[in-house]
Coordinates of C-alpha atoms in Angstrom, one line a residue:
M1 CA -136.2 -78.3 -15.1
I2 CA -132.5 -79.0 -14.6
V3 CA -131.3 -78.9 -10.9
I4 CA -127.5 -78.2 -10.3
S5 CA -126.1 -79.3 -7.1
T6 CA -124.2 -77.0 -4.8
A7 CA -120.9 -78.9 -5.2
A8 CA -121.1 -78.7 -9.0
A9 CA -121.8 -74.9 -8.9
L10 CA -118.8 -74.5 -6.6
I11 CA -116.5 -76.4 -8.9
G12 CA -117.7 -74.4 -11.9
G13 CA -117.0 -71.1 -10.1
V14 CA -113.5 -72.2 -9.2
I15 CA -112.7 -73.2 -12.8
V16 CA -114.0 -69.8 -14.0
A17 CA -111.9 -68.0 -11.4
L18 CA -108.7 -69.9 -12.4
L19 CA -109.4 -69.1 -16.1
L20 CA -109.8 -65.4 -15.2
V21 CA -106.5 -65.4 -13.2
G22 CA -104.7 -67.1 -16.0
A23 CA -106.0 -64.7 -18.6
T24 CA -105.0 -61.7 -16.3
F25 CA -101.4 -63.1 -15.8
A26 CA -101.0 -63.7 -19.5
L27 CA -102.1 -60.2 -20.2
F28 CA -99.6 -58.8 -17.7
V29 CA -96.7 -60.8 -19.1
G30 CA -97.6 -59.7 -22.7
L31 CA -97.8 -56.0 -21.7
R32 CA -94.4 -56.2 -19.9
A33 CA -92.8 -57.9 -22.9
A34 CA -94.3 -55.3 -25.2
A35 CA -92.9 -52.5 -23.0
A36 CA -89.4 -54.1 -22.9
A37 CA -89.5 -54.5 -26.7
G38 CA -90.4 -50.8 -27.1
S39 CA -87.5 -49.8 -24.8
A40 CA -85.1 -52.0 -26.7
V41 CA -86.2 -50.4 -30.0
R42 CA -85.8 -46.9 -28.6
A43 CA -82.3 -47.8 -27.1
N44 CA -81.3 -49.3 -30.4
R45 CA -82.4 -46.1 -32.3
R46 CA -80.5 -44.0 -29.8
F47 CA -77.3 -46.0 -30.2
E48 CA -77.7 -45.8 -34.0
A49 CA -78.0 -42.0 -33.7
L50 CA -75.0 -41.8 -31.5
F51 CA -72.9 -43.9 -33.9
A52 CA -74.1 -41.7 -36.8
A53 CA -73.1 -38.5 -35.0
A54 CA -69.8 -39.9 -33.6
P55 CA -66.5 -38.6 -35.1
A56 CA -65.2 -42.2 -35.3
I57 CA -67.1 -44.9 -37.1
P58 CA -66.6 -48.6 -36.1
V59 CA -65.7 -51.3 -38.6
L60 CA -65.5 -55.0 -37.8
A61 CA -63.0 -57.2 -39.5
Y62 CA -62.4 -60.9 -39.1
G63 CA -59.4 -63.2 -39.5
D64 CA -61.0 -65.0 -42.4
G65 CA -61.2 -61.8 -44.5
R66 CA -64.8 -60.8 -43.7
I67 CA -65.5 -57.2 -43.0
E68 CA -68.5 -55.2 -41.8
L69 CA -68.6 -51.4 -42.3
T70 CA -71.3 -48.7 -42.4
R71 CA -72.5 -46.6 -45.3
T72 CA -70.6 -43.6 -44.0
V73 CA -67.2 -45.4 -44.2
A74 CA -68.2 -46.7 -47.7
D75 CA -68.9 -43.1 -48.8
W76 CA -65.6 -41.9 -47.4
L77 CA -63.8 -44.7 -49.4
G78 CA -65.9 -43.9 -52.5
L79 CA -67.7 -47.3 -52.6
K80 CA -71.1 -47.5 -54.1
E81 CA -72.0 -50.9 -52.4
L82 CA -71.1 -52.2 -49.0
P83 CA -68.3 -54.8 -49.3
G84 CA -68.5 -58.1 -47.5
R85 CA -64.7 -58.9 -47.6
I86 CA -61.7 -56.8 -47.2
D87 CA -60.3 -57.8 -50.6
E88 CA -63.2 -55.9 -52.2
L89 CA -61.4 -52.7 -51.0
A90 CA -58.7 -53.3 -53.7
S91 CA -60.8 -51.1 -56.1
V92 CA -60.3 -48.0 -54.0
L93 CA -57.0 -48.6 -52.1
P94 CA -53.5 -49.2 -53.4
A95 CA -52.2 -52.8 -53.1
D96 CA -49.4 -51.9 -50.6
V97 CA -51.8 -50.0 -48.4
L98 CA -54.4 -52.8 -48.5
G99 CA -51.7 -55.4 -47.8
A100 CA -50.4 -53.4 -44.8
L101 CA -54.0 -53.0 -43.5
K102 CA -54.6 -56.8 -43.8
N103 CA -51.4 -57.5 -41.9
D104 CA -52.5 -55.1 -39.2
I105 CA -55.8 -56.8 -38.9
L106 CA -54.2 -60.3 -38.7
A107 CA -51.7 -59.2 -36.0
A108 CA -54.5 -57.7 -34.0
H109 CA -56.6 -60.9 -34.4
R110 CA -53.7 -63.2 -33.4
A111 CA -51.6 -61.2 -31.0
A112 CA -54.1 -58.6 -29.7
R113 CA -51.7 -55.9 -30.9
G114 CA -53.4 -52.6 -31.7
F115 CA -52.5 -50.5 -34.7
T116 CA -52.9 -47.1 -36.1
R117 CA -52.6 -46.3 -39.9
A118 CA -53.3 -43.3 -41.9
V119 CA -54.9 -44.0 -45.3
T120 CA -55.3 -41.5 -48.1
V121 CA -58.0 -42.3 -50.7
P122 CA -56.5 -42.0 -54.2
G123 CA -58.0 -39.2 -56.2
S124 CA -59.2 -37.5 -53.1
S125 CA -57.7 -35.1 -50.5
R126 CA -59.4 -37.0 -47.7
T127 CA -57.2 -38.8 -45.1
L128 CA -58.7 -41.5 -43.0
M129 CA -57.2 -42.7 -39.7
W130 CA -57.7 -46.4 -38.9
R131 CA -57.2 -47.5 -35.3
G132 CA -57.8 -51.2 -34.6
E133 CA -57.7 -53.6 -31.7
R134 CA -59.1 -57.0 -30.8
A135 CA -62.8 -56.7 -30.2
P136 CA -64.5 -58.1 -26.9
H137 CA -66.1 -61.5 -27.2
E138 CA -69.6 -59.9 -26.8
I139 CA -69.1 -58.2 -30.2
G140 CA -67.9 -61.3 -32.0
I141 CA -65.4 -64.2 -31.6
G142 CA -62.2 -63.5 -33.6
A143 CA -63.4 -60.0 -34.6
V144 CA -61.2 -56.9 -34.7
I145 CA -62.9 -53.6 -34.2
I146 CA -61.4 -50.7 -36.2
W147 CA -62.4 -47.1 -35.5
V148 CA -62.2 -45.0 -38.6
F149 CA -62.4 -41.2 -38.4
D150 CA -61.7 -38.4 -40.9
A151 CA -58.3 -36.9 -40.2
T152 CA -58.2 -34.6 -43.2
D153 CA -58.2 -31.4 -41.1
S154 CA -55.7 -32.8 -38.6
Q155 CA -53.4 -33.8 -41.4
R156 CA -53.7 -30.3 -42.9
E157 CA -52.9 -28.8 -39.5
I158 CA -49.8 -31.1 -39.2
E159 CA -48.6 -29.9 -42.6
Q160 CA -49.1 -26.3 -41.5
L161 CA -47.3 -26.9 -38.2
S162 CA -44.4 -28.5 -40.1
A163 CA -44.1 -25.4 -42.3
Q164 CA -44.3 -23.2 -39.2
Q165 CA -41.7 -25.3 -37.6
G166 CA -39.4 -24.7 -40.5
D167 CA -39.9 -21.0 -40.3
M168 CA -39.3 -21.0 -36.6
R169 CA -36.2 -23.0 -37.0
G170 CA -34.9 -20.4 -39.5
A171 CA -35.8 -17.6 -37.1
F172 CA -34.2 -19.4 -34.2
E173 CA -31.0 -19.8 -36.2
A174 CA -31.0 -16.1 -37.1
L175 CA -31.6 -15.2 -33.4
T176 CA -28.8 -17.5 -32.3
G177 CA -26.5 -15.8 -34.8
L178 CA -27.5 -12.4 -33.5
I179 CA -26.9 -13.5 -29.9
E180 CA -23.6 -15.0 -30.8
A181 CA -22.5 -11.7 -32.5
A182 CA -23.9 -9.5 -29.7
P183 CA -21.1 -7.6 -27.8
L184 CA -23.0 -8.1 -24.5
P185 CA -22.6 -11.3 -22.4
M186 CA -25.8 -13.3 -22.9
W187 CA -26.8 -16.7 -21.6
Y188 CA -29.7 -19.2 -21.2
R189 CA -30.5 -21.3 -18.1
G190 CA -32.6 -24.5 -18.2
A191 CA -35.4 -25.4 -15.9
D192 CA -32.8 -26.4 -13.3
L193 CA -31.3 -22.9 -13.6
K194 CA -28.0 -24.4 -14.8
L195 CA -26.2 -22.7 -17.7
A196 CA -27.3 -24.3 -21.0
M197 CA -26.0 -21.8 -23.5
V198 CA -23.6 -18.8 -23.6
N199 CA -22.4 -16.5 -26.4
S200 CA -18.9 -15.5 -27.3
A201 CA -19.0 -12.3 -25.3
Y202 CA -19.8 -14.4 -22.2
V203 CA -16.9 -16.8 -22.9
A204 CA -14.5 -13.8 -23.4
A205 CA -15.7 -12.2 -20.1
V206 CA -15.1 -15.3 -18.0
E207 CA -11.9 -16.1 -20.0
G208 CA -13.2 -19.6 -21.0
A209 CA -11.9 -21.8 -23.8
N210 CA -15.2 -22.0 -25.6
A211 CA -19.0 -22.1 -25.0
A212 CA -19.0 -25.9 -24.3
D213 CA -16.2 -25.5 -21.8
V214 CA -18.0 -22.7 -19.9
V215 CA -21.3 -24.5 -19.9
G216 CA -19.7 -27.8 -18.8
R217 CA -17.9 -26.2 -15.9
G218 CA -20.8 -23.9 -15.0
V219 CA -18.6 -20.8 -14.9
E220 CA -20.7 -17.8 -13.7
L221 CA -20.2 -14.2 -14.8
V222 CA -20.5 -12.8 -11.3
E223 CA -19.3 -14.1 -8.0
G224 CA -21.1 -14.7 -4.7
S225 CA -23.7 -17.0 -3.3
G226 CA -27.0 -16.9 -1.5
H227 CA -29.3 -13.9 -2.0
G228 CA -26.5 -12.0 -3.8
G229 CA -25.3 -14.9 -6.0
P230 CA -25.6 -15.3 -9.7
L231 CA -28.8 -17.4 -9.4
A232 CA -30.7 -15.0 -7.2
G233 CA -32.0 -12.9 -10.1
A234 CA -33.0 -15.9 -12.1
V235 CA -34.9 -17.3 -9.1
E236 CA -36.6 -14.0 -8.4
A237 CA -37.6 -13.6 -12.1
R238 CA -39.1 -17.0 -12.4
E239 CA -41.0 -16.7 -9.1
Q240 CA -42.4 -13.3 -10.0
G241 CA -43.0 -14.2 -13.7
K242 CA -41.5 -10.9 -15.0
P243 CA -38.0 -9.6 -15.9
H244 CA -35.7 -8.8 -13.0
E245 CA -32.7 -6.5 -13.0
R246 CA -30.0 -5.9 -10.4
L247 CA -26.5 -4.3 -10.2
L248 CA -23.6 -6.5 -9.2
P249 CA -19.8 -6.2 -9.5
A250 CA -17.7 -8.6 -11.6
T251 CA -14.0 -9.0 -12.5
I252 CA -13.5 -8.8 -16.3
G253 CA -10.1 -8.7 -17.8
G254 CA -8.5 -8.2 -14.4
E255 CA -10.6 -5.1 -13.7
R256 CA -13.5 -4.6 -11.4
R257 CA -16.6 -3.7 -13.4
S258 CA -20.2 -2.8 -12.5
L259 CA -22.7 -4.9 -14.4
K260 CA -26.4 -4.5 -14.7
L261 CA -27.8 -8.0 -15.0
F262 CA -31.2 -8.7 -16.6
D263 CA -33.0 -12.1 -16.0
I264 CA -36.1 -12.8 -18.2
P265 CA -38.3 -15.8 -17.4
L266 CA -39.3 -18.0 -20.4
P267 CA -42.5 -20.0 -20.9
T268 CA -40.4 -23.2 -21.1
G269 CA -39.3 -22.8 -17.4
G270 CA -35.8 -21.6 -18.3
V271 CA -34.4 -18.1 -17.8
A272 CA -32.5 -16.0 -20.3
G273 CA -30.2 -13.2 -19.3
Y274 CA -27.8 -10.6 -20.5
A275 CA -25.4 -8.1 -18.8
I276 CA -24.5 -4.5 -19.6
D277 CA -21.2 -3.0 -18.4
I278 CA -22.1 0.3 -16.8
E279 CA -18.8 0.9 -15.1
D280 CA -18.0 4.0 -17.2
L281 CA -21.5 5.3 -16.8
E282 CA -21.4 4.7 -13.0
Q283 CA -18.1 6.6 -12.8
A284 CA -19.5 9.5 -14.8
H285 CA -22.6 9.5 -12.6
A286 CA -20.5 9.4 -9.5
R287 CA -18.4 12.4 -10.6
E288 CA -21.6 14.2 -11.5
R289 CA -23.1 13.4 -8.1
R290 CA -20.0 14.6 -6.3
F291 CA -20.0 17.8 -8.2
A292 CA -23.7 18.3 -7.6
E293 CA -23.4 17.5 -3.9
A294 CA -20.4 19.9 -3.5
Q295 CA -22.4 22.6 -5.4
R296 CA -25.5 22.1 -3.2
T297 CA -23.4 22.0 -0.1
M298 CA -22.0 25.4 -1.0
L299 CA -25.5 26.7 -1.9
D300 CA -26.8 25.5 1.4
R301 CA -24.2 27.7 3.2
L302 CA -25.3 30.8 1.4
S303 CA -27.6 33.2 3.2
A304 CA -29.6 33.8 0.0
G305 CA -32.4 31.5 -1.1
V306 CA -31.5 29.3 -4.1
A307 CA -34.0 27.2 -6.1
Q308 CA -33.0 25.0 -9.2
F309 CA -35.6 23.8 -11.7
G310 CA -34.9 21.0 -14.3
R311 CA -35.7 21.0 -18.0
D312 CA -39.2 19.7 -17.2
R313 CA -39.7 22.8 -15.0
A314 CA -39.9 20.7 -11.8
L315 CA -38.1 21.8 -8.7
V316 CA -34.9 19.6 -8.3
F317 CA -33.1 21.5 -5.5
C318 CA -33.7 24.3 -3.0
N319 CA -31.6 25.3 0.0
Q320 CA -32.6 25.9 3.5
P321 CA -32.8 29.7 3.2
F322 CA -35.2 29.3 0.3
R323 CA -37.5 27.1 2.4
R324 CA -37.4 29.5 5.2
M325 CA -37.9 32.5 3.0
F326 CA -41.0 31.2 1.3
A327 CA -42.4 29.0 4.1
M328 CA -42.0 25.8 2.0
R329 CA -42.7 22.5 3.8
N330 CA -40.3 19.7 3.2
E331 CA -43.1 17.2 2.6
W332 CA -44.5 19.4 -0.1
L333 CA -41.2 20.0 -1.7
A334 CA -40.5 16.3 -1.8
D335 CA -43.1 15.9 -4.6
R336 CA -40.9 18.1 -6.9
P337 CA -43.5 20.7 -7.7
E338 CA -43.5 22.5 -11.0
F339 CA -42.4 26.2 -11.5
D340 CA -46.0 27.4 -11.7
R341 CA -47.0 25.6 -8.5
V342 CA -44.1 27.1 -6.7
L343 CA -45.1 30.6 -7.7
E344 CA -48.7 29.9 -6.7
R345 CA -47.5 28.6 -3.3
M346 CA -45.4 31.8 -3.0
R347 CA -48.4 33.8 -3.7
E348 CA -50.5 31.9 -1.2
A349 CA -47.7 32.7 1.3
N350 CA -47.7 36.4 0.3
R351 CA -44.1 36.1 -0.9
V352 CA -44.5 37.6 -4.4
P353 CA -45.2 41.2 -5.3
E354 CA -48.8 42.4 -5.5
V355 CA -49.9 42.5 -9.1
R356 CA -53.2 43.1 -10.8
D357 CA -53.0 40.2 -13.4
F358 CA -51.2 37.3 -11.6
P359 CA -51.6 34.8 -14.6
S360 CA -49.9 37.2 -17.0
W361 CA -47.1 38.0 -14.4
K362 CA -46.6 34.2 -13.9
A363 CA -46.4 33.7 -17.7
E364 CA -43.7 36.3 -18.0
R365 CA -41.6 34.6 -15.4
R366 CA -42.1 31.3 -17.2
D367 CA -40.4 32.7 -20.2
W368 CA -37.1 32.8 -18.2
F369 CA -36.7 29.1 -19.2
T370 CA -36.7 29.9 -23.0
E371 CA -35.1 33.3 -23.3
A372 CA -31.6 33.5 -24.7
V373 CA -30.5 36.2 -22.3
S374 CA -27.7 35.2 -20.0
A375 CA -29.5 36.3 -16.8
F376 CA -32.5 38.2 -15.5
E377 CA -32.5 40.4 -12.5
E378 CA -35.4 42.2 -10.8
N379 CA -36.5 43.5 -7.4
W380 CA -39.6 42.2 -5.6
M381 CA -41.4 44.3 -3.1
L382 CA -43.5 41.9 -1.0
P383 CA -46.7 42.9 0.8
D384 CA -45.0 42.7 4.1
S385 CA -42.4 45.3 2.9
T386 CA -39.7 42.7 2.4
H387 CA -37.4 43.7 -0.4
L388 CA -36.0 40.8 -2.5
R389 CA -33.4 40.9 -5.2
V390 CA -34.2 38.1 -7.7
L391 CA -31.6 36.7 -10.1
A392 CA -32.8 34.2 -12.7
Q393 CA -30.1 32.2 -14.6
P394 CA -31.1 29.9 -17.5
L395 CA -29.1 26.6 -17.4
P396 CA -27.5 24.8 -20.4
D397 CA -29.7 21.7 -19.9
G398 CA -32.9 23.8 -20.2
G399 CA -33.4 24.3 -16.5
L400 CA -33.4 27.5 -14.4
L401 CA -31.5 28.7 -11.4
L402 CA -33.2 31.3 -9.1
I403 CA -31.4 33.2 -6.4
F404 CA -33.3 35.3 -3.8
E405 CA -31.4 37.8 -1.8
D406 CA -33.2 39.3 1.2
R407 CA -32.2 42.9 1.7
T408 CA -34.6 43.5 4.6
E409 CA -33.4 41.0 7.1
Q410 CA -34.4 42.9 10.2
V411 CA -37.9 43.5 8.9
Q412 CA -38.2 39.9 7.9
L413 CA -37.1 38.6 11.3
A414 CA -39.6 40.9 13.0
S415 CA -42.3 39.7 10.7
A416 CA -41.4 36.1 11.3
R417 CA -41.5 36.7 15.1
D418 CA -45.0 38.3 14.8
T419 CA -46.2 35.4 12.7
L420 CA -44.8 32.9 15.1
L421 CA -46.6 34.6 18.0
R422 CA -49.9 34.7 16.1
V423 CA -49.6 31.0 15.3
R424 CA -48.8 30.1 18.9
T425 CA -51.7 32.2 20.2
A426 CA -54.1 30.7 17.7
T427 CA -52.9 27.2 18.6
F428 CA -53.3 27.9 22.3
D429 CA -56.7 29.4 22.0
N430 CA -58.1 26.5 19.9
L431 CA -56.9 23.6 22.1
F432 CA -59.4 21.6 24.0
E433 CA -57.1 21.5 27.0
A434 CA -56.8 24.5 29.4
L435 CA -53.2 25.7 29.2
G436 CA -51.2 28.2 31.2
V437 CA -47.5 29.0 31.1
F438 CA -45.7 30.2 34.3
A439 CA -42.3 31.9 34.2
A440 CA -39.5 30.9 36.5
D441 CA -40.5 33.8 38.8
G442 CA -44.0 32.3 39.2
K443 CA -45.8 34.8 37.0
L444 CA -48.4 33.8 34.5
Q445 CA -47.1 34.5 31.0
L446 CA -49.4 32.8 28.5
W447 CA -52.9 31.3 28.7
N448 CA -55.6 30.2 26.3
N449 CA -59.4 30.8 26.3
R450 CA -60.1 27.4 27.8
F451 CA -57.9 28.2 30.8
R452 CA -59.8 31.5 31.4
A453 CA -63.2 29.8 30.9
V454 CA -62.6 26.8 33.3
W455 CA -61.5 29.1 36.2
E456 CA -64.0 31.9 35.1
L457 CA -61.2 34.5 35.3
E458 CA -61.4 38.0 33.9
E459 CA -59.2 39.0 31.0
E460 CA -58.0 42.1 32.8
F461 CA -56.9 39.9 35.7
L462 CA -54.9 37.6 33.5
S463 CA -53.4 40.5 31.5
S464 CA -51.8 41.7 34.7
H465 CA -49.6 38.5 34.7
P466 CA -50.4 37.5 38.3
R467 CA -48.1 35.3 40.3
V468 CA -49.0 31.6 40.8
D469 CA -50.0 32.1 44.5
V470 CA -52.5 34.9 43.5
V471 CA -54.0 32.7 40.8
S472 CA -54.4 29.8 43.3
E473 CA -56.2 32.1 45.7
Q474 CA -58.4 33.3 42.9
V475 CA -59.5 29.8 41.8
A476 CA -59.8 28.2 45.3
S477 CA -63.5 28.9 45.5
K478 CA -64.1 27.0 42.2
L479 CA -62.8 23.8 43.7
A480 CA -64.9 21.2 45.6
H481 CA -62.1 21.3 48.2
P482 CA -60.7 24.8 48.3
A483 CA -57.7 23.8 50.4
R484 CA -56.3 21.8 47.4
A485 CA -55.6 25.1 45.5
K486 CA -52.2 25.3 47.2
I487 CA -51.1 22.2 45.2
I488 CA -50.9 24.5 42.2
N489 CA -48.1 26.5 43.9
E490 CA -46.2 23.4 44.8
L491 CA -46.5 21.9 41.3
V492 CA -45.3 25.1 39.5
R493 CA -42.4 25.4 41.9
A494 CA -41.4 21.8 41.4
A495 CA -41.5 22.3 37.6
T496 CA -39.6 25.6 37.5
M497 CA -37.1 25.0 40.3
E498 CA -36.7 21.2 40.5
R499 CA -37.5 20.5 36.8
Q500 CA -40.0 17.7 37.8
T501 CA -43.1 16.6 36.0
R502 CA -46.1 16.0 38.2
G503 CA -49.9 15.6 37.8
G504 CA -53.2 14.8 39.6
R505 CA -56.9 15.4 39.5
F506 CA -59.2 18.2 40.5
E507 CA -62.9 18.2 41.3
L508 CA -64.7 21.5 40.8
A509 CA -67.6 22.7 42.9
D510 CA -70.0 22.2 40.0
G511 CA -69.2 18.5 39.8
R512 CA -66.7 18.5 36.9
H513 CA -63.5 16.5 37.1
F514 CA -60.2 17.6 35.6
E515 CA -56.9 15.8 35.2
F516 CA -54.0 18.2 35.4
G517 CA -50.2 18.2 35.0
V518 CA -47.3 20.5 35.2
V519 CA -44.4 20.0 32.7
P520 CA -41.0 21.9 32.8
L521 CA -40.2 23.7 29.5
P522 CA -36.8 24.0 28.0
D523 CA -36.7 27.8 28.5
G524 CA -37.1 27.4 32.3
N525 CA -40.9 28.0 32.3
A526 CA -43.6 25.6 33.4
L527 CA -46.6 24.5 31.4
F528 CA -49.8 23.9 33.4
T529 CA -52.4 21.7 31.6
M530 CA -56.0 20.7 32.5
L531 CA -58.1 18.1 30.7
D532 CA -61.9 17.7 31.4
I533 CA -62.5 14.0 32.3
T534 CA -66.0 14.4 33.6
D535 CA -67.6 12.2 31.0
S536 CA -65.1 9.4 31.6
R537 CA -65.6 9.6 35.4
R538 CA -69.4 9.4 34.9
I539 CA -68.9 6.3 32.7
E540 CA -66.6 4.8 35.2
Q541 CA -69.1 5.4 38.1
A542 CA -71.9 3.9 36.0
L543 CA -69.9 0.8 35.2
R544 CA -69.0 0.4 38.9
E545 CA -72.7 0.7 39.9
R546 CA -73.7 -1.7 37.3
N547 CA -71.1 -4.2 38.5
E548 CA -72.4 -3.9 42.1
A549 CA -76.0 -4.5 40.8
L550 CA -74.9 -7.6 38.9
E551 CA -73.1 -9.0 42.0
N552 CA -76.3 -8.4 44.2
T553 CA -78.4 -10.1 41.6
D554 CA -76.1 -13.1 41.5
R555 CA -76.3 -13.4 45.3
V556 CA -80.1 -13.3 45.3
K557 CA -80.1 -16.0 42.5
T558 CA -77.8 -18.2 44.5
A559 CA -80.0 -18.0 47.6
F560 CA -83.1 -18.6 45.6
V561 CA -81.7 -21.8 44.0
A562 CA -80.5 -23.1 47.4
N563 CA -83.9 -22.5 49.0
M564 CA -85.8 -24.0 46.1
S565 CA -83.5 -27.1 46.1
Y566 CA -84.2 -27.7 49.8
E567 CA -88.0 -27.1 49.5
L568 CA -88.3 -29.5 46.5
R569 CA -86.0 -32.2 48.0
T570 CA -88.1 -32.7 51.2
P571 CA -91.5 -33.6 49.6
L572 CA -89.8 -35.7 46.9
T573 CA -88.1 -37.8 49.5
S574 CA -91.4 -38.5 51.2
I575 CA -93.1 -39.4 47.9
S576 CA -90.2 -41.7 47.0
G577 CA -90.4 -43.5 50.4
F578 CA -94.2 -44.0 50.2
A579 CA -93.9 -45.3 46.6
E580 CA -91.3 -47.9 47.8
M581 CA -93.7 -49.0 50.6
L582 CA -96.6 -49.4 48.2
H583 CA -94.4 -51.4 45.8
G584 CA -93.2 -53.6 48.7
G585 CA -96.8 -54.5 49.7
Y586 CA -97.0 -52.7 53.0
A587 CA -100.5 -51.4 52.1
G588 CA -101.7 -54.7 50.7
K589 CA -101.4 -56.4 47.3
L590 CA -101.8 -53.9 44.4
T591 CA -103.4 -54.6 41.0
K592 CA -101.0 -54.9 38.0
Q593 CA -102.0 -51.5 36.8
A594 CA -101.4 -49.9 40.2
D595 CA -98.1 -51.7 40.5
A596 CA -97.0 -50.3 37.1
Y597 CA -97.9 -46.8 38.2
V598 CA -95.9 -47.3 41.5
E599 CA -92.9 -48.5 39.5
A600 CA -93.2 -45.5 37.2

């Protein structure tokens, strides 16, 4: 039997433990190295995929003639095997191209000077762009990195653009010739809005020697400065990004002319412009306007109604008698209504004869525009017994002139008066305010339903046109203070006799409140108005009561806080004093825990 001492067993256990720890550490280091190697492999594969998908492929060249390139570049060059030296490219590149490429590589290697060179592979339409520069030391000492990418499409686009440039140059020369031959002054301003080009018409208008002289001296076609100056239109056009036109005077050939200037902003930042002489056109328009104004002034003085329609059958003019005759509002006429709409508005106003088939009747009147007859004349008997003589005269420009002569003036005036009274009565009766009109002698002339309802007066009483003092006696019982009824007499007298405007407030016996006023009218009468303000008074009273309640609540709160502050301060003072005495040892020495409580 073998006996192992305790010390030997302990030493053996320590050795086994050390071996176990060493094996564990070695396993950990091996696993971490394996993970790092796997990450490096994945990163390497990722970079290889990125290089394969990149539009530019790197090539490394050295000063001693060595070269490293990928299979993709070799395929672009038409090489079956990867070359190891740059001289091996002589089989696919011309000698002059290869020599220039070797010089570029040598200059980049020695002087760190980058280069760019386009290389066309013989026998192929492919164009390769080589861009090289000295490579960082991490890539290789003395190496030059060259990025090669296929520029075939770019080269083709350059050729297309060159062809387009030639076409545009030809078009520009043709446009320049057209501008030069144009009879209108034309010009071009650069981005600084200074003249950069003018045509022959511009030079002739400003009496310049030639285009270069005019541009050099900056001679403008029109005079002025600031907002009305020659640059104002160009500035406005460029700021708004759209053509701008304006009318300005100019002196051309010693004569004052009116020019319509057009400024067109260009994408380049400049502004092109041209001018049209409209002096003759303006003079013709002025003569036409003066003639038309004289004609319309004369037509306005006629007692007959006149309406003129243009070739588009829209109303272009009507005089005041026409507006009054057919009750046409100015705001409605300002929209230039068409002939059919005017007839329809006349029908709505009962100012056309009563017919069974109005659409057919309207179509017959529409034929007045196209008939070759010199004039049409007919009589209209309106529903209100008004007799109108209608004269329709076709105009040379395709328009139509209508003249309406009222032969029943007295009947029309009476009808207008009755209509006015009905409108006034309807307006009075539908107002929310209570209204009453008192004559200069104090009698009640007009009133509305609201006036009768507020004072609860009988219609028979009001129809007798009572005096103001009788009305005040009748309504005194309806007031909360009957004695205040006399104020109605005083206010009406002040408005009719002294022409003064006054007002005040009434409180009725049923609790309603009214605001009243008496206004003198131009005809010597007085207008008495009453407005119900009961709701506003109630709201005002409710707000006033709420404000008082808030003030009372604030006073109670203030008193409560003051009392609570006093009640809390007294016991807290006593507690603080006893705590200081205990801490000072007046009650004997305290334990550490008790002393901590006292300090707290």
